[in-house]
Amino acid sequence: MNYFDDLIGQSHVVERLNSAVKAANSGEESQEMTHAWIFTGPPGSGRSSAAIAFASALVGSQLPHPDVEVLKSEGLSIKVDEVRELLARVSWAPSMAQWRVVVMEDADRLTESAANALLKAIEEPGLRTVWLLCAPTLHDILTTIRSRCRHIQLHTPADEEVAKFLISKHQIAPKMADFAARVSQGHIGRARHLATNEEVRNRR
């Protein structure tokens, strides 16, 4: 099963993540796999999708999965109490998979004290815990956390790549797919919404 099918125009990312999954499954010490990653990229580039696809590939199953924890920020910031609760939940060994994976979708919203609590966990990783942090840019993350993570940079996919995805994955007519891709300027979620929702198109 290919967990990375929905990552549009990010072949460089897919290649690196596939190598990491292979290394993680082999159980041997290797440069490809590490316990902490940061996914950055402009809005709509798919940084959260990439992290979630990577988490799925590591546990060998689509989400939800008992060994994958996805933290989405409801408010403007992620507070230290939320991070402490999260750390308590993920301190156990994985129950079904080889790894316990934590996806933090808005790591740029960590307060300073929350970031410091997270840093401690990343500095002293559990044997089988993998951290996947998402943020618009590297500068949105505490320097000390950045220095302990491997960086994955996504970019805005080209209009043609977005259109191709809409045609093959959502059976959108080519003309409509081209229009949605162009108007959404490479934002995949927006393009999909536009192509499949007549009311949204009329408002445009």
PDB file of N, CA, C and O in Angstrom, residues 159 162-163 166 175-188 190-195 200-201 203-204:
ATOM      1  N   ASP A 159       0.366  24.017 -10.882  1.00  0.00           N
ATOM      2  CA  ASP A 159      -1.057  23.899 -11.257  1.00  0.00           C
ATOM      3  C   ASP A 159      -1.347  22.587 -11.991  1.00  0.00           C
ATOM      4  O   ASP A 159      -2.353  21.931 -11.754  1.00  0.00           O
ATOM      5  N   VAL A 162      -1.633  19.670  -9.597  1.00  0.00           N
ATOM      6  CA  VAL A 162      -2.887  19.718  -8.837  1.00  0.00           C
ATOM      7  C   VAL A 162      -4.044  19.263  -9.732  1.00  0.00           C
ATOM      8  O   VAL A 162      -4.887  18.448  -9.327  1.00  0.00           O
ATOM      9  N   ALA A 163      -4.085  19.755 -10.974  1.00  0.00           N
ATOM     10  CA  ALA A 163      -5.152  19.387 -11.916  1.00  0.00           C
ATOM     11  C   ALA A 163      -5.140  17.870 -12.174  1.00  0.00           C
ATOM     12  O   ALA A 163      -6.187  17.207 -12.154  1.00  0.00           O
ATOM     13  N   LEU A 166      -6.662  16.040  -9.280  1.00  0.00           N
ATOM     14  CA  LEU A 166      -8.126  16.170  -9.227  1.00  0.00           C
ATOM     15  C   LEU A 166      -8.791  15.246 -10.254  1.00  0.00           C
ATOM     16  O   LEU A 166      -9.824  14.640  -9.987  1.00  0.00           O
ATOM     17  N   LYS A 175     -11.263  20.291 -17.745  1.00  0.00           N
ATOM     18  CA  LYS A 175     -11.408  21.745 -17.823  1.00  0.00           C
ATOM     19  C   LYS A 175     -11.638  22.342 -16.423  1.00  0.00           C
ATOM     20  O   LYS A 175     -11.057  23.358 -16.042  1.00  0.00           O
ATOM     21  N   MET A 176     -12.516  21.684 -15.651  1.00  0.00           N
ATOM     22  CA  MET A 176     -12.821  22.120 -14.297  1.00  0.00           C
ATOM     23  C   MET A 176     -11.584  21.979 -13.393  1.00  0.00           C
ATOM     24  O   MET A 176     -11.281  22.847 -12.570  1.00  0.00           O
ATOM     25  N   ALA A 177     -10.846  20.869 -13.567  1.00  0.00           N
ATOM     26  CA  ALA A 177      -9.638  20.627 -12.755  1.00  0.00           C
ATOM     27  C   ALA A 177      -8.597  21.722 -13.010  1.00  0.00           C
ATOM     28  O   ALA A 177      -7.979  22.235 -12.063  1.00  0.00           O
ATOM     29  N   ASP A 178      -8.443  22.089 -14.277  1.00  0.00           N
ATOM     30  CA  ASP A 178      -7.485  23.153 -14.630  1.00  0.00           C
ATOM     31  C   ASP A 178      -7.884  24.476 -13.980  1.00  0.00           C
ATOM     32  O   ASP A 178      -7.059  25.188 -13.423  1.00  0.00           O
ATOM     33  N   PHE A 179      -9.182  24.770 -14.064  1.00  0.00           N
ATOM     34  CA  PHE A 179      -9.698  26.014 -13.487  1.00  0.00           C
ATOM     35  C   PHE A 179      -9.463  26.041 -11.971  1.00  0.00           C
ATOM     36  O   PHE A 179      -8.940  27.009 -11.415  1.00  0.00           O
ATOM     37  N   ALA A 180      -9.847  24.964 -11.284  1.00  0.00           N
ATOM     38  CA  ALA A 180      -9.725  24.904  -9.817  1.00  0.00           C
ATOM     39  C   ALA A 180      -8.265  25.011  -9.387  1.00  0.00           C
ATOM     40  O   ALA A 180      -7.933  25.702  -8.423  1.00  0.00           O
ATOM     41  N   ALA A 181      -7.380  24.338 -10.119  1.00  0.00           N
ATOM     42  CA  ALA A 181      -5.952  24.368  -9.782  1.00  0.00           C
ATOM     43  C   ALA A 181      -5.396  25.780  -9.931  1.00  0.00           C
ATOM     44  O   ALA A 181      -4.641  26.263  -9.089  1.00  0.00           O
ATOM     45  N   ARG A 182      -5.797  26.445 -11.011  1.00  0.00           N
ATOM     46  CA  ARG A 182      -5.289  27.794 -11.297  1.00  0.00           C
ATOM     47  C   ARG A 182      -5.768  28.794 -10.239  1.00  0.00           C
ATOM     48  O   ARG A 182      -4.998  29.555  -9.674  1.00  0.00           O
ATOM     49  N   VAL A 183      -7.069  28.735  -9.946  1.00  0.00           N
ATOM     50  CA  VAL A 183      -7.664  29.693  -9.002  1.00  0.00           C
ATOM     51  C   VAL A 183      -7.130  29.487  -7.579  1.00  0.00           C
ATOM     52  O   VAL A 183      -6.931  30.430  -6.837  1.00  0.00           O
ATOM     53  N   SER A 184      -6.873  28.229  -7.213  1.00  0.00           N
ATOM     54  CA  SER A 184      -6.438  27.948  -5.839  1.00  0.00           C
ATOM     55  C   SER A 184      -4.937  28.159  -5.636  1.00  0.00           C
ATOM     56  O   SER A 184      -4.438  28.040  -4.522  1.00  0.00           O
ATOM     57  N   GLN A 185      -4.213  28.457  -6.720  1.00  0.00           N
ATOM     58  CA  GLN A 185      -2.769  28.749  -6.654  1.00  0.00           C
ATOM     59  C   GLN A 185      -1.977  27.672  -5.904  1.00  0.00           C
ATOM     60  O   GLN A 185      -1.176  27.950  -5.018  1.00  0.00           O
ATOM     61  N   GLY A 186      -2.246  26.411  -6.267  1.00  0.00           N
ATOM     62  CA  GLY A 186      -1.451  25.307  -5.712  1.00  0.00           C
ATOM     63  C   GLY A 186      -1.883  24.835  -4.333  1.00  0.00           C
ATOM     64  O   GLY A 186      -1.257  23.957  -3.756  1.00  0.00           O
ATOM     65  N   HIS A 187      -2.966  25.403  -3.792  1.00  0.00           N
ATOM     66  CA  HIS A 187      -3.468  24.957  -2.489  1.00  0.00           C
ATOM     67  C   HIS A 187      -4.404  23.775  -2.749  1.00  0.00           C
ATOM     68  O   HIS A 187      -5.518  23.945  -3.235  1.00  0.00           O
ATOM     69  N   ILE A 188      -3.948  22.566  -2.416  1.00  0.00           N
ATOM     70  CA  ILE A 188      -4.666  21.350  -2.824  1.00  0.00           C
ATOM     71  C   ILE A 188      -6.066  21.271  -2.218  1.00  0.00           C
ATOM     72  O   ILE A 188      -7.044  20.983  -2.897  1.00  0.00           O
ATOM     73  N   ARG A 190      -8.019  23.637  -1.157  1.00  0.00           N
ATOM     74  CA  ARG A 190      -8.892  24.651  -1.750  1.00  0.00           C
ATOM     75  C   ARG A 190      -9.313  24.229  -3.162  1.00  0.00           C
ATOM     76  O   ARG A 190     -10.465  24.404  -3.558  1.00  0.00           O
ATOM     77  N   ALA A 191      -8.373  23.690  -3.920  1.00  0.00           N
ATOM     78  CA  ALA A 191      -8.667  23.253  -5.296  1.00  0.00           C
ATOM     79  C   ALA A 191      -9.714  22.149  -5.291  1.00  0.00           C
ATOM     80  O   ALA A 191     -10.660  22.154  -6.081  1.00  0.00           O
ATOM     81  N   ARG A 192      -9.567  21.195  -4.361  1.00  0.00           N
ATOM     82  CA  ARG A 192     -10.516  20.076  -4.261  1.00  0.00           C
ATOM     83  C   ARG A 192     -11.913  20.603  -3.911  1.00  0.00           C
ATOM     84  O   ARG A 192     -12.913  20.204  -4.496  1.00  0.00           O
ATOM     85  N   HIS A 193     -11.939  21.520  -2.950  1.00  0.00           N
ATOM     86  CA  HIS A 193     -13.199  22.096  -2.478  1.00  0.00           C
ATOM     87  C   HIS A 193     -13.912  22.836  -3.622  1.00  0.00           C
ATOM     88  O   HIS A 193     -15.114  22.704  -3.833  1.00  0.00           O
ATOM     89  N   LEU A 194     -13.135  23.585  -4.364  1.00  0.00           N
ATOM     90  CA  LEU A 194     -13.656  24.386  -5.473  1.00  0.00           C
ATOM     91  C   LEU A 194     -14.198  23.479  -6.583  1.00  0.00           C
ATOM     92  O   LEU A 194     -15.276  23.712  -7.133  1.00  0.00           O
ATOM     93  N   ALA A 195     -13.442  22.435  -6.895  1.00  0.00           N
ATOM     94  CA  ALA A 195     -13.812  21.550  -8.007  1.00  0.00           C
ATOM     95  C   ALA A 195     -15.034  20.703  -7.686  1.00  0.00           C
ATOM     96  O   ALA A 195     -15.789  20.322  -8.579  1.00  0.00           O
ATOM     97  N   VAL A 200     -19.498  26.977  -3.996  1.00  0.00           N
ATOM     98  CA  VAL A 200     -18.227  27.711  -3.799  1.00  0.00           C
ATOM     99  C   VAL A 200     -17.794  28.337  -5.119  1.00  0.00           C
ATOM    100  O   VAL A 200     -17.355  29.489  -5.171  1.00  0.00           O
ATOM    101  N   ARG A 201     -17.949  27.567  -6.216  1.00  0.00           N
ATOM    102  CA  ARG A 201     -17.552  28.073  -7.543  1.00  0.00           C
ATOM    103  C   ARG A 201     -18.372  29.295  -7.913  1.00  0.00           C
ATOM    104  O   ARG A 201     -17.857  30.284  -8.439  1.00  0.00           O
ATOM    105  N   ARG A 203     -19.749  31.415  -5.955  1.00  0.00           N
ATOM    106  CA  ARG A 203     -19.304  32.559  -5.158  1.00  0.00           C
ATOM    107  C   ARG A 203     -18.044  33.179  -5.729  1.00  0.00           C
ATOM    108  O   ARG A 203     -17.836  34.374  -5.638  1.00  0.00           O
ATOM    109  N   ARG A 204     -17.184  32.332  -6.310  1.00  0.00           N
ATOM    110  CA  ARG A 204     -15.954  32.840  -6.930  1.00  0.00           C
ATOM    111  C   ARG A 204     -16.297  33.733  -8.115  1.00  0.00           C
ATOM    112  O   ARG A 204     -15.553  34.556  -8.525  1.00  0.00           O
TER     113      ARG A 204
END
